[in-house]
XYZ file of C-alpha atoms in Angstrom:
771
model
C -7.659 22.394 -27.807
C -10.648 20.277 -29.799
C -14.177 19.449 -28.133
C -15.679 16.184 -28.484
C -19.426 14.754 -28.345
C -21.034 13.843 -25.214
C -19.138 10.999 -23.280
C -21.479 8.221 -21.213
C 7.031 24.917 5.673
C 9.728 26.135 4.776
C 11.438 23.460 6.258
C 14.982 23.793 8.057
C 16.009 20.440 6.763
C 19.641 19.116 7.006
C 20.809 18.339 3.100
C 23.168 15.587 2.203
C 26.206 17.160 2.504
C 29.345 17.585 -0.333
C 31.967 18.355 1.869
C 34.945 16.357 2.267
C 34.609 13.571 4.636
C 37.386 11.048 5.801
C 37.789 7.852 7.579
C 40.375 5.891 8.981
C 42.428 2.964 7.458
C 43.933 0.352 9.729
C 46.616 -1.786 8.376
C 46.373 -4.666 10.170
C 49.411 -5.025 11.560
C 50.855 -2.105 13.782
C 48.286 0.931 13.428
C 45.522 1.662 16.442
C 43.980 4.783 18.354
C 42.611 4.776 21.132
C 40.167 6.740 23.741
C 41.751 8.326 27.199
C 39.929 7.062 30.119
C 37.074 9.077 31.170
C 34.059 9.054 33.993
C 31.647 9.896 31.312
C 32.955 6.502 29.092
C 34.717 3.999 31.807
C 35.738 5.059 34.946
C 32.599 6.656 36.641
C 32.320 4.735 40.108
C 28.731 3.999 40.091
C 29.288 2.348 36.342
C 26.806 2.497 33.805
C 22.938 0.841 33.465
C 22.610 2.356 29.792
C 25.217 2.370 26.760
C 24.920 2.569 23.159
C 27.544 2.003 21.167
C 27.975 2.696 17.428
C 30.391 2.085 14.554
C 30.982 2.322 10.774
C 33.222 -0.643 9.351
C 34.491 -2.126 6.435
C 36.957 -5.609 6.891
C 39.601 -5.397 3.796
C 40.634 -9.032 4.724
C 38.948 -11.748 6.414
C 41.376 -14.476 5.707
C 43.417 -13.349 8.984
C 43.968 -16.227 11.174
C 43.838 -14.292 14.699
C 40.888 -12.245 16.000
C 40.237 -8.368 14.414
C 39.313 -5.996 17.506
C 37.072 -2.984 15.863
C 36.703 -1.499 19.654
C 37.031 -2.649 23.084
C 36.932 -1.291 26.819
C 37.772 -2.936 29.820
C 39.534 -5.938 30.385
C 39.089 -9.658 31.746
C 36.400 -9.056 34.336
C 34.469 -6.673 32.811
C 34.570 -4.937 29.564
C 32.933 -4.841 25.934
C 34.418 -5.970 22.722
C 33.356 -5.653 18.773
C 35.782 -7.921 17.017
C 35.892 -9.884 13.617
C 37.015 -13.130 13.286
C 36.978 -15.376 10.415
C 33.871 -13.937 8.878
C 31.772 -13.630 11.523
C 31.752 -10.185 13.400
C 31.061 -10.780 17.520
C 29.134 -8.530 19.971
C 30.580 -9.222 23.263
C 30.170 -7.614 26.889
C 30.742 -9.436 30.127
C 30.774 -8.603 33.682
C 32.924 -10.989 36.576
C 32.847 -8.763 39.511
C 33.007 -9.456 42.900
C 29.119 -9.370 44.806
C 27.406 -8.537 41.181
C 25.933 -11.615 38.978
C 28.330 -12.858 36.475
C 26.829 -12.539 32.870
C 28.703 -12.581 29.466
C 27.330 -12.667 25.920
C 29.193 -13.148 22.652
C 26.819 -12.757 19.884
C 28.362 -13.654 16.010
C 26.851 -12.212 12.782
C 27.794 -13.411 9.451
C 29.812 -10.480 7.483
C 31.319 -10.287 4.203
C 34.785 -8.575 2.855
C 34.698 -5.369 1.427
C 31.552 -4.247 2.765
C 30.466 -1.532 4.606
C 28.538 -2.404 7.639
C 26.834 -0.105 10.698
C 27.136 -2.211 14.111
C 25.322 -1.013 17.189
C 25.267 -2.595 20.671
C 22.686 -1.267 23.084
C 22.821 -2.122 27.095
C 19.457 -1.168 28.974
C 18.558 -0.685 32.180
C 21.213 -2.893 33.390
C 19.200 -5.460 32.154
C 19.014 -6.402 28.450
C 21.444 -6.214 25.559
C 20.530 -5.891 22.264
C 22.666 -6.015 18.893
C 22.461 -4.441 15.021
C 23.853 -4.625 12.053
C 22.815 -2.487 9.524
C 19.634 -1.497 11.548
C 18.496 -4.524 11.895
C 18.274 -6.462 15.289
C 20.293 -9.673 15.004
C 20.521 -10.583 18.705
C 20.196 -9.988 22.302
C 20.128 -11.664 25.313
C 17.388 -10.413 28.757
C 19.681 -11.479 31.608
C 22.285 -8.420 31.505
C 24.048 -6.368 34.102
C 25.381 -2.900 34.823
C 28.604 -2.481 32.839
C 31.200 -1.323 35.960
C 34.016 1.069 35.687
C 37.375 -0.157 34.626
C 40.635 2.061 33.979
C 42.546 0.662 30.930
C 42.082 3.182 27.944
C 39.532 2.597 25.266
C 41.363 0.778 21.759
C 39.870 1.317 18.378
C 41.640 -0.724 15.741
C 43.186 -3.389 18.575
C 43.315 -4.419 22.087
C 45.209 -4.595 25.342
C 43.572 -7.216 27.327
C 40.073 -8.348 26.909
C 37.975 -11.466 26.327
C 37.208 -13.497 23.592
C 33.915 -16.090 23.063
C 36.491 -18.642 23.909
C 39.278 -17.216 25.909
C 40.434 -14.153 28.182
C 43.271 -12.101 26.327
C 45.115 -10.588 29.411
C 47.052 -7.008 29.323
C 50.223 -8.107 29.826
C 50.236 -9.467 25.934
C 50.534 -5.732 24.935
C 48.699 -4.420 22.031
C 47.480 -6.681 19.453
C 44.442 -8.134 17.236
C 45.195 -5.378 14.949
C 41.944 -4.601 12.307
C 42.725 -4.523 8.937
C 40.244 -2.211 6.952
C 38.036 1.301 7.509
C 36.513 2.783 10.056
C 34.235 6.128 10.390
C 31.493 7.497 12.700
C 31.971 5.833 16.142
C 29.532 7.181 18.894
C 29.229 6.441 22.375
C 26.071 7.111 24.144
C 25.154 6.866 27.964
C 21.309 5.974 27.031
C 19.718 2.896 25.617
C 19.264 3.821 21.896
C 15.557 2.671 20.295
C 15.713 1.053 16.810
C 14.425 3.920 15.570
C 16.900 6.283 16.586
C 20.018 3.901 15.565
C 17.891 3.872 12.040
C 17.305 7.490 11.785
C 20.933 8.903 12.388
C 23.331 5.781 11.028
C 23.319 7.275 7.711
C 23.947 10.609 8.054
C 26.114 12.888 10.143
C 24.348 14.193 13.607
C 22.664 17.685 12.794
C 24.213 19.032 15.965
C 26.197 16.486 17.899
C 27.007 18.590 20.732
C 23.665 19.325 21.749
C 22.514 15.459 21.722
C 21.686 14.300 25.230
C 23.958 11.552 26.759
C 26.205 11.417 23.532
C 29.353 11.239 25.762
C 31.417 10.552 22.347
C 31.140 11.101 18.495
C 34.608 10.548 16.635
C 33.251 11.731 12.729
C 37.275 11.303 11.318
C 36.645 14.679 9.332
C 39.797 15.910 9.848
C 41.971 14.267 7.260
C 45.130 14.658 8.592
C 46.946 14.806 12.403
C 47.101 12.599 15.173
C 43.790 13.886 16.831
C 40.217 12.526 16.037
C 38.425 15.404 17.626
C 35.125 14.569 19.521
C 32.229 16.641 18.082
C 30.388 15.802 21.135
C 30.383 18.803 24.193
C 32.269 16.021 26.373
C 35.699 16.544 24.618
C 36.544 12.651 24.443
C 38.943 12.907 21.684
C 40.638 10.058 20.044
C 44.445 9.602 19.207
C 46.475 7.952 17.025
C 48.804 5.672 18.456
C 52.114 7.820 18.621
C 54.521 4.920 17.062
C 52.368 3.772 14.034
C 49.595 5.938 12.991
C 46.439 4.877 10.628
C 46.358 6.686 7.595
C 43.422 8.885 6.226
C 41.813 8.503 3.389
C 38.364 9.886 1.557
C 35.600 8.029 3.211
C 33.048 5.604 1.365
C 31.008 4.991 4.159
C 27.130 5.194 3.384
C 26.757 8.635 5.265
C 24.703 8.644 3.454
C 25.038 6.355 0.451
C 26.291 8.083 -2.834
C 27.039 7.018 -6.357
C 30.075 7.153 -8.005
C 28.690 6.100 -11.732
C 25.901 5.962 -13.415
C 23.787 2.893 -13.618
C 21.240 0.999 -12.194
C 20.120 1.646 -8.423
C 20.338 -2.257 -7.954
C 23.973 -2.636 -9.158
C 26.481 -2.253 -6.307
C 29.093 -1.171 -8.924
C 27.122 2.169 -9.068
C 27.566 3.123 -5.561
C 30.978 4.034 -3.376
C 33.499 1.267 -2.773
C 31.999 -1.045 0.172
C 28.469 0.009 -0.153
C 26.051 -2.391 -1.364
C 23.187 -0.781 -3.192
C 20.843 0.802 -0.723
C 17.722 -1.198 0.394
C 16.441 -0.253 3.788
C 13.915 2.076 4.205
C 16.553 4.074 6.379
C 18.808 4.239 4.073
C 19.787 7.986 2.997
C 21.060 8.182 -0.894
C 22.740 11.080 -2.525
C 22.364 10.978 -6.045
C 25.571 12.379 -8.021
C 25.411 10.568 -11.728
C 22.504 9.254 -13.649
C 20.600 6.411 -11.917
C 17.977 4.130 -13.298
C 15.344 2.594 -10.520
C 13.985 -0.556 -12.224
C 12.561 -2.212 -8.750
C 10.334 -1.258 -6.078
C 12.567 0.671 -3.632
C 12.182 2.933 -0.175
C 14.638 4.956 1.473
C 14.499 7.658 4.055
C 16.095 10.492 2.249
C 17.114 11.670 -1.343
C 19.296 14.278 -2.512
C 19.907 14.711 -6.410
C 23.375 16.597 -7.575
C 23.236 19.520 -9.922
C 23.581 17.545 -13.403
C 22.493 14.497 -12.111
C 19.496 12.188 -12.353
C 17.020 9.703 -11.420
C 14.774 7.777 -13.453
C 11.857 5.970 -11.796
C 11.006 3.320 -14.378
C 7.700 2.063 -15.644
C 5.702 -0.499 -13.421
C 8.459 0.674 -9.977
C 7.601 2.704 -7.217
C 9.955 4.755 -5.077
C 8.935 5.522 -1.669
C 10.757 8.215 0.583
C 9.748 9.120 3.612
C 11.795 11.999 4.748
C 12.809 14.796 2.208
C 13.772 15.176 -1.302
C 16.364 17.638 -2.475
C 16.068 17.709 -6.046
C 19.281 20.146 -7.258
C 19.134 19.398 -10.792
C 15.799 20.538 -11.164
C 12.889 18.921 -13.838
C 15.415 16.581 -15.638
C 16.671 15.718 -12.573
C 13.666 13.387 -11.205
C 12.172 11.533 -13.974
C 8.620 9.206 -13.400
C 8.940 6.967 -16.596
C 5.936 5.532 -18.122
C 5.036 2.707 -21.020
C 2.672 0.543 -22.420
C 3.412 -1.777 -19.517
C 2.305 1.058 -16.689
C 3.021 3.814 -14.864
C 5.952 4.787 -12.252
C 5.505 6.292 -8.977
C 6.207 8.350 -6.156
C 5.461 8.745 -2.714
C 7.291 11.396 -0.716
C 6.118 14.284 1.547
C 8.183 16.964 0.433
C 7.293 20.655 -1.004
C 8.299 21.854 -4.039
C 10.239 18.694 -5.463
C 10.600 19.702 -9.466
C 9.938 16.417 -11.707
C 9.218 15.378 -14.783
C 6.284 12.786 -15.487
C 5.301 10.856 -18.411
C 1.815 9.238 -18.429
C 1.519 6.473 -21.603
C -1.688 6.049 -22.847
C -2.297 2.475 -24.473
C -4.978 3.246 -27.100
C -5.400 6.643 -29.008
C -8.567 7.951 -29.827
C -10.043 6.438 -26.821
C -10.883 8.685 -23.735
C -8.922 8.652 -20.406
C -9.874 10.355 -17.393
C -6.983 11.898 -15.996
C -5.402 14.551 -13.308
C -2.544 16.466 -13.099
C 0.191 15.058 -11.023
C 1.983 18.744 -10.676
C 0.883 21.959 -9.353
C 1.758 24.052 -12.580
C 0.331 22.135 -15.098
C -1.355 24.103 -18.201
C -3.990 22.584 -20.468
C -1.129 22.530 -23.428
C 0.445 19.495 -22.058
C -2.725 18.024 -24.376
C -2.154 20.394 -27.393
C -4.164 19.614 -30.291
C -5.519 16.723 -28.801
C -9.669 16.423 -26.859
C -9.703 17.639 -23.440
C -12.921 18.540 -21.781
C -14.212 18.797 -18.109
C -17.583 17.457 -16.543
C -20.189 20.284 -15.613
C -22.658 18.216 -13.258
C -24.955 21.543 -13.123
C -25.443 21.155 -16.810
C -24.736 17.314 -17.404
C -22.429 17.935 -19.929
C -18.994 17.251 -20.991
C -17.210 21.254 -21.726
C -14.465 21.325 -24.291
C -11.197 23.295 -22.811
C -10.057 25.565 -26.033
C -7.323 27.580 -24.363
C -3.885 26.029 -24.027
C -2.961 28.410 -21.392
C -5.804 26.921 -19.073
C -4.477 26.048 -15.672
C -5.314 22.208 -14.934
C -6.507 22.512 -10.987
C -5.057 19.813 -8.781
C -7.304 16.861 -7.820
C -9.559 17.900 -10.391
C -10.771 15.035 -13.106
C -10.350 15.921 -17.068
C -11.189 13.577 -19.896
C -8.826 13.363 -22.541
C -8.699 11.922 -26.129
C -5.350 11.177 -27.055
C -4.440 11.590 -30.901
C -0.873 12.714 -31.307
C 1.119 10.187 -29.620
C 0.796 7.401 -26.747
C 2.448 9.547 -24.003
C 1.685 13.094 -22.231
C 4.640 14.975 -20.083
C 3.835 16.812 -17.228
C 6.989 19.129 -16.051
C 7.026 21.127 -12.918
C 6.250 20.686 -9.034
C 5.261 17.672 -7.592
C 1.941 17.528 -5.901
C 2.193 16.907 -2.051
C 0.675 17.632 0.737
C -3.323 18.520 1.964
C -5.074 19.137 -1.242
C -8.533 20.477 -1.496
C -11.311 20.660 -3.949
C -13.875 22.962 -3.514
C -16.803 24.044 -5.000
C -18.421 20.216 -5.750
C -22.134 20.275 -7.482
C -25.511 18.450 -6.681
C -28.329 19.507 -8.636
C -31.368 18.018 -7.321
C -33.192 18.574 -10.835
C -30.687 16.260 -12.521
C -31.733 13.042 -13.520
C -30.910 10.167 -10.910
C -28.222 8.929 -13.242
C -26.221 12.287 -13.403
C -27.633 13.729 -10.502
C -24.558 14.870 -7.929
C -21.458 13.050 -10.086
C -18.524 14.712 -9.847
C -15.190 14.139 -12.030
C -12.481 14.602 -9.376
C -8.427 13.064 -9.886
C -5.632 11.691 -7.564
C -3.247 14.935 -7.747
C -0.036 12.618 -6.851
C 2.565 10.702 -8.546
C 1.783 7.761 -6.724
C -1.400 5.622 -5.731
C -3.964 6.547 -3.511
C -6.362 3.774 -2.061
C -9.999 4.881 -1.951
C -10.514 2.877 1.258
C -8.512 5.572 3.114
C -10.158 8.625 1.673
C -12.469 10.931 4.031
C -15.636 11.538 2.079
C -17.697 13.081 4.600
C -21.573 12.568 5.324
C -22.747 14.334 1.724
C -20.293 12.402 -0.197
C -20.842 8.964 -1.007
C -18.317 6.731 0.243
C -16.748 5.203 -3.351
C -15.128 5.725 -6.476
C -16.008 4.771 -9.872
C -13.596 4.845 -12.682
C -13.715 4.088 -16.334
C -11.773 1.428 -18.017
C -10.601 2.733 -20.720
C -10.332 -0.869 -22.524
C -11.056 0.087 -25.938
C -13.702 -1.603 -27.500
C -15.078 -3.444 -24.409
C -15.468 -0.330 -22.183
C -18.522 -1.027 -21.100
C -18.968 0.539 -17.679
C -17.278 2.378 -14.960
C -15.727 0.269 -12.684
C -16.441 1.017 -8.785
C -15.731 0.263 -5.389
C -17.546 1.218 -1.996
C -15.564 2.025 0.876
C -18.158 1.065 3.132
C -18.998 -2.212 1.953
C -15.310 -3.260 1.055
C -16.866 -4.601 -2.442
C -16.504 -3.638 -5.870
C -14.135 -4.025 -8.479
C -10.881 -4.472 -7.592
C -9.558 -2.103 -10.332
C -11.345 0.660 -8.504
C -9.876 0.209 -4.904
C -6.613 1.821 -5.834
C -6.368 5.088 -7.927
C -3.401 5.563 -10.015
C -1.437 8.017 -10.328
C -2.502 11.349 -12.202
C -6.264 8.682 -12.781
C -9.491 10.799 -12.415
C -12.549 9.113 -11.382
C -16.070 9.867 -10.541
C -17.431 10.654 -6.948
C -21.447 11.190 -6.368
C -22.378 13.753 -3.534
C -25.909 14.074 -1.783
C -26.016 17.814 -1.384
C -24.657 21.094 -2.958
C -21.330 22.946 -2.628
C -19.056 19.995 -0.803
C -15.494 20.013 -0.757
C -13.070 16.896 -0.769
C -9.456 16.854 0.622
C -6.500 14.329 -0.398
C -3.989 14.061 1.876
C -0.352 11.987 1.733
C -1.614 9.543 4.078
C -3.895 8.114 1.279
C -0.977 7.191 -0.892
C 0.409 3.956 -1.007
C 3.757 2.483 -2.293
C 1.751 -0.917 -4.095
C -0.779 -1.678 -6.473
C 0.612 0.322 -9.107
C -0.826 -0.217 -12.841
C -1.768 1.768 -16.066
C -4.284 4.126 -16.638
C -6.070 1.024 -18.321
C -7.274 -0.297 -15.338
C -5.930 -3.232 -15.902
C -4.560 -3.830 -11.875
C -6.470 -6.629 -10.533
C -6.118 -8.253 -7.056
C -7.806 -11.338 -5.167
C -10.498 -9.948 -3.134
C -12.059 -12.915 -0.803
C -14.637 -10.914 0.951
C -17.562 -12.571 3.048
C -20.903 -12.525 2.172
C -20.484 -10.872 -1.354
C -22.297 -11.703 -4.573
C -21.220 -10.886 -8.108
C -23.389 -11.282 -10.841
C -22.052 -10.361 -14.556
C -23.225 -9.892 -18.010
C -21.649 -11.816 -20.565
C -21.665 -10.437 -24.500
C -20.173 -12.667 -27.042
C -18.338 -14.343 -23.956
C -16.726 -11.177 -22.749
C -18.037 -10.086 -19.446
C -18.731 -6.418 -20.096
C -20.626 -5.312 -17.031
C -21.439 -6.713 -12.863
C -23.230 -6.069 -9.929
C -22.146 -6.843 -6.219
C -25.187 -7.753 -3.759
C -23.316 -8.149 -0.194
C -24.700 -8.569 3.235
C -23.602 -6.114 5.941
C -25.124 -6.110 9.426
C -25.026 -2.092 9.612
C -26.547 -1.740 6.335
C -30.133 0.371 5.816
C -32.873 -0.875 3.839
C -32.463 2.669 2.021
C -29.705 4.120 0.000
C -26.651 4.666 2.530
C -23.800 7.067 1.253
C -21.118 4.633 2.866
C -22.429 1.456 1.961
C -24.053 1.540 -1.420
C -22.967 3.273 -4.565
C -25.492 4.175 -7.389
C -25.174 2.694 -11.007
C -23.506 5.066 -13.306
C -24.099 3.770 -16.502
C -21.145 3.734 -19.404
C -21.435 3.414 -23.103
C -24.657 2.706 -24.315
C -23.688 0.451 -26.900
C -23.053 -2.257 -24.195
C -25.536 -4.341 -21.408
C -25.654 -3.174 -18.017
C -26.751 -4.726 -15.341
C -27.729 -3.210 -11.886
C -30.181 -3.741 -8.654
C -32.924 -1.887 -7.193
C -32.835 -0.043 -3.979
C -36.405 -1.167 -4.428
C -39.361 -0.779 -7.260
C -40.551 2.309 -6.030
C -37.584 4.746 -5.708
C -36.061 3.157 -9.024
C -32.660 3.988 -7.675
C -29.997 1.761 -9.284
C -27.526 0.323 -7.756
C -23.809 -1.127 -8.500
C -23.311 -1.974 -5.203
C -26.548 -2.741 -2.974
C -25.728 -3.564 0.908
C -27.868 -5.149 2.910
C -28.970 -6.524 6.126
C -28.842 -10.417 6.345
C -32.392 -11.122 4.846
C -34.772 -13.768 5.682
C -36.130 -16.692 3.497
C -38.794 -15.073 0.751
C -37.047 -11.481 0.780
C -35.672 -10.965 -2.696
C -33.533 -7.715 -4.591
C -35.083 -6.288 -8.000
C -32.196 -7.256 -10.846
C -32.338 -4.352 -13.767
C -30.536 -4.899 -17.099
C -30.169 -2.544 -19.593
C -29.482 -3.761 -23.272
C -29.810 -2.036 -26.495
C -29.712 -4.906 -28.951
C -31.660 -8.052 -29.101
C -29.859 -11.157 -28.691
C -28.615 -13.966 -26.396
C -26.646 -12.921 -23.108
C -25.313 -14.874 -20.271
C -25.369 -14.245 -16.404
C -22.667 -15.862 -14.444
C -22.843 -15.475 -10.150
C -19.586 -16.189 -8.363
C -19.032 -15.683 -4.054
C -21.836 -17.817 -3.227
C -19.252 -19.663 -1.229
C -18.351 -16.754 0.760
C -22.071 -17.080 2.301
C -23.069 -19.543 5.176
C -23.872 -22.874 3.620
C -27.633 -22.833 4.319
C -27.996 -19.602 2.096
C -29.127 -20.336 -1.282
C -29.645 -17.882 -4.171
C -32.391 -18.454 -6.573
C -32.840 -16.237 -9.639
C -36.126 -15.707 -11.180
C -36.166 -14.805 -14.680
C -39.610 -12.641 -14.410
C -40.368 -12.821 -18.637
C -40.710 -17.040 -18.943
C -41.091 -17.551 -15.046
C -37.882 -19.798 -15.157
C -36.105 -20.429 -11.668
C -32.164 -20.654 -11.635
C -30.653 -22.057 -8.277
C -27.085 -20.484 -8.489
C -25.693 -22.627 -6.448
C -26.008 -25.510 -8.374
C -25.762 -23.408 -11.754
C -23.857 -20.403 -11.430
C -24.425 -19.909 -15.182
C -27.871 -18.337 -16.816
C -28.669 -18.099 -20.517
C -31.199 -15.655 -22.014
C -32.445 -13.943 -24.761
C -33.558 -10.440 -24.946
C -36.003 -8.772 -27.332
C -35.715 -4.914 -27.992
C -38.587 -3.855 -25.661
C -38.120 -6.138 -22.687
C -39.018 -4.300 -19.622
C -35.516 -3.822 -17.661
C -36.773 -5.418 -14.389
C -36.078 -8.548 -15.767
C -34.924 -10.923 -12.918
C -35.344 -10.858 -9.158
C -32.798 -12.359 -6.799
C -34.251 -14.319 -3.975
C -33.028 -15.658 -0.602
C -33.715 -18.879 0.991
C -32.057 -20.093 4.342
C -34.813 -22.979 4.050
C -32.287 -25.846 4.348
C -28.787 -26.890 4.133
C -27.547 -26.726 0.448
C -26.396 -30.284 0.711
C -29.661 -31.420 1.973
C -32.103 -30.488 -0.345
C -34.541 -32.549 -2.466
C -34.267 -33.312 -6.383
C -34.484 -30.642 -8.669
C -38.311 -31.742 -9.713
C -39.214 -31.369 -5.748
C -38.177 -27.747 -5.289
C -40.530 -24.951 -5.080
C -40.071 -21.509 -3.297
C -42.876 -18.934 -2.353
C -42.105 -15.687 -2.808
C -44.029 -12.315 -2.915
C -47.442 -14.028 -2.750
C -46.781 -16.345 -5.475
C -45.013 -20.267 -5.716
C -42.698 -21.028 -7.925
C -41.369 -24.377 -9.017
C -38.422 -25.801 -10.251
C -40.778 -28.163 -12.539
C -44.068 -27.329 -11.995
C -45.507 -29.886 -14.354
C -44.615 -32.518 -11.638
C -46.487 -31.269 -9.032
C -50.172 -32.832 -8.700
C -51.553 -30.847 -5.411
C -50.931 -27.876 -3.585
C -52.554 -27.320 0.291
C -51.614 -24.175 2.220
C -52.256 -24.151 6.023
C -52.136 -21.522 8.349
C -50.112 -22.133 12.340
C -53.100 -23.666 13.637
C -53.771 -25.998 11.002
C -56.532 -24.610 8.947
C -56.222 -24.784 5.078
C -56.622 -21.654 3.610
C -55.990 -22.736 -0.132
C -56.073 -26.089 -1.958
C -55.049 -26.335 -5.901
C -55.552 -29.104 -8.067
C -52.973 -30.214 -10.637
C -54.831 -28.329 -13.646
C -54.638 -24.937 -11.643
C -50.903 -25.461 -10.601
C -48.396 -23.318 -12.930
C -45.338 -21.587 -12.472
C -45.784 -18.365 -10.208
C -48.960 -19.583 -8.982
C -50.656 -16.892 -7.171
C -51.848 -17.730 -3.699
C -53.552 -14.616 -2.468
C -53.560 -14.585 1.066
C -52.294 -11.926 3.858
C -48.824 -11.695 4.816
C -47.908 -14.402 7.709
C -46.208 -17.670 7.670
C -47.777 -20.686 6.445
C -47.161 -24.405 5.877
C -47.372 -25.371 2.275
C -47.795 -28.936 1.191
C -46.973 -30.143 -2.284
C -47.295 -33.178 -3.865
C -45.030 -34.904 -6.687
C -45.791 -38.117 -7.568
C -45.733 -40.521 -4.939
C -43.289 -37.960 -2.643
C -44.598 -34.962 -0.379
C -42.754 -31.921 0.329
C -43.598 -29.478 3.590
C -42.272 -26.163 3.197
C -42.956 -23.516 6.086
C -42.839 -20.102 4.153
C -43.598 -16.764 4.495
C -46.224 -15.037 2.467
C -46.020 -11.497 1.675
């Protein structure tokens, strides 16, 4: 390693199975199956107030002119039927029983030929019916009734007496309306399953069907041969093939789970088993058996990678896995790519997931703040390059020389890449609760370096600063280094409490280091999975921005050679303190000294310098001192934005303390000034004025402000006389034209006064608080 100069359970989980599974193939002309009459399903005298029916199916021919029945039970008076007509799937349920309210519902949903679908009907409390396709609600009715008993056997793949949306089919017609396609995993429950329950289990076999409450039939088609479809529930309601013409058995391609049949892109249907569309729903469960590239943001419930297979998440893309990941292919089975366009990300919650993580550094020989995304990283990731850590007690960067040094999860480091743009981590991805202890606060350090510690995002995904629990002894915000080459001037900062600051610092990128500030010694910071998000992905160069329209936030930027190199924020927050507040404010962390820096002061006595300054809504005449740290003489520009986010009675006036010039920012938000080496850092004051609506102000020549026991004029030369009265009408001060100048000192005790100013033929009267 080189050095550099100072730089400002064990869980029992169900694995996605590789065991051979089968489905039933029906020919559309003679083949069907049935479930015998059972009190569990159809012959109970009391009927059924709750019922959930689920099925996976794939229609092979939608050109058939007749209806194709997937499942039916009951008859013309009382029943349930799931059938296809042309290119629609119909969910049907009805009741026309004596002494009960007559009701029926037929809900059509469009489908495609050759595509697997999961369908579900849910009757709840004999009152409402909901229907689902692929886990999404696609309709329902709120005026349902109970599902009464019936004696006809339950049919799969045809019907013998039923009801369609336009007619009743009597049982005397015999078995007909055959289904042409494939069926798998039929489940019948005597309870109303919730949307979450349907989604949780539709893409997997039930872990223990025999112990599931009120699961009265579960036909998984796992036999592969014979004439019986065994019921996996504890109720023994087996299915049987028709004795005259049996359906055929075939290896199932139903997405239980989704599984790849070829290498290629995740979004390509050709990668997945026949009839499976590319997985795109949050609750899909996915098994990777080949080499698959992910080139879009995706979310799934469960992910399994087979030995010898791989999943590569491409740059700028994020994969969110809600449940478990099983990577049986080791480090090379899960790859997080990176390029000049950005990083990739994985949001997960499984321990000990092996992976390869690439991190791209856009600019060589520039400093970056990083943090290892794996738990077993060593310094040799940056062999023969510059790698340092920040030591707060000594106020210096210390080089790491030994390549076998462990890089600590959640610890931040500084690296300057010289040997190539990409760093590669191989090992176990960080996950879960990670605590960094022993953070330092050294009271003897100067205020600009006191309490600053370098930490890092330990995860292979973005974290939101607004979600971090900092505690009372850590300033609730983050400062990140922008790494923008020549234009790197200072840190970006975001305050959690104020909800204000640089948008680039609001979200910490995967493997990104950032600075936090303590207010007492020996603190700890814990990172949790709920800080992680599956959005706002960018690069280590912190080029990601978002439009933030926060109320009551003023941003003032300093520009050099038409490039904005630093900025400071002033915001109004009702609960803000007049003193420094860990929750609302952030101290200024100064960057490279070759660039101009801008900041505000808490007050002129403490000299505390802030990059984000939250104050309670001020009164007219109050002000905030602004400072500049500039090391080169020349012309500079200040620009203000955000005035529109305040009430229209709020005006901001910038006072240049060197030349006594006033700038009304609501009229001209650009201020150009010259700096000479040796000028005071406290160059400007930001004045607050609520005296009148911005739309009703006088002309520029008439304007004056009373501030800090002085009177300032927009045009001092135009004023011929000033008279100041107290609240009972006594004249306290009188100034003639030859006495009037910019910054006129009035020398009065703090109080409200009436100021009368003469501008030619016009008289201006202003009530002001002098202090």
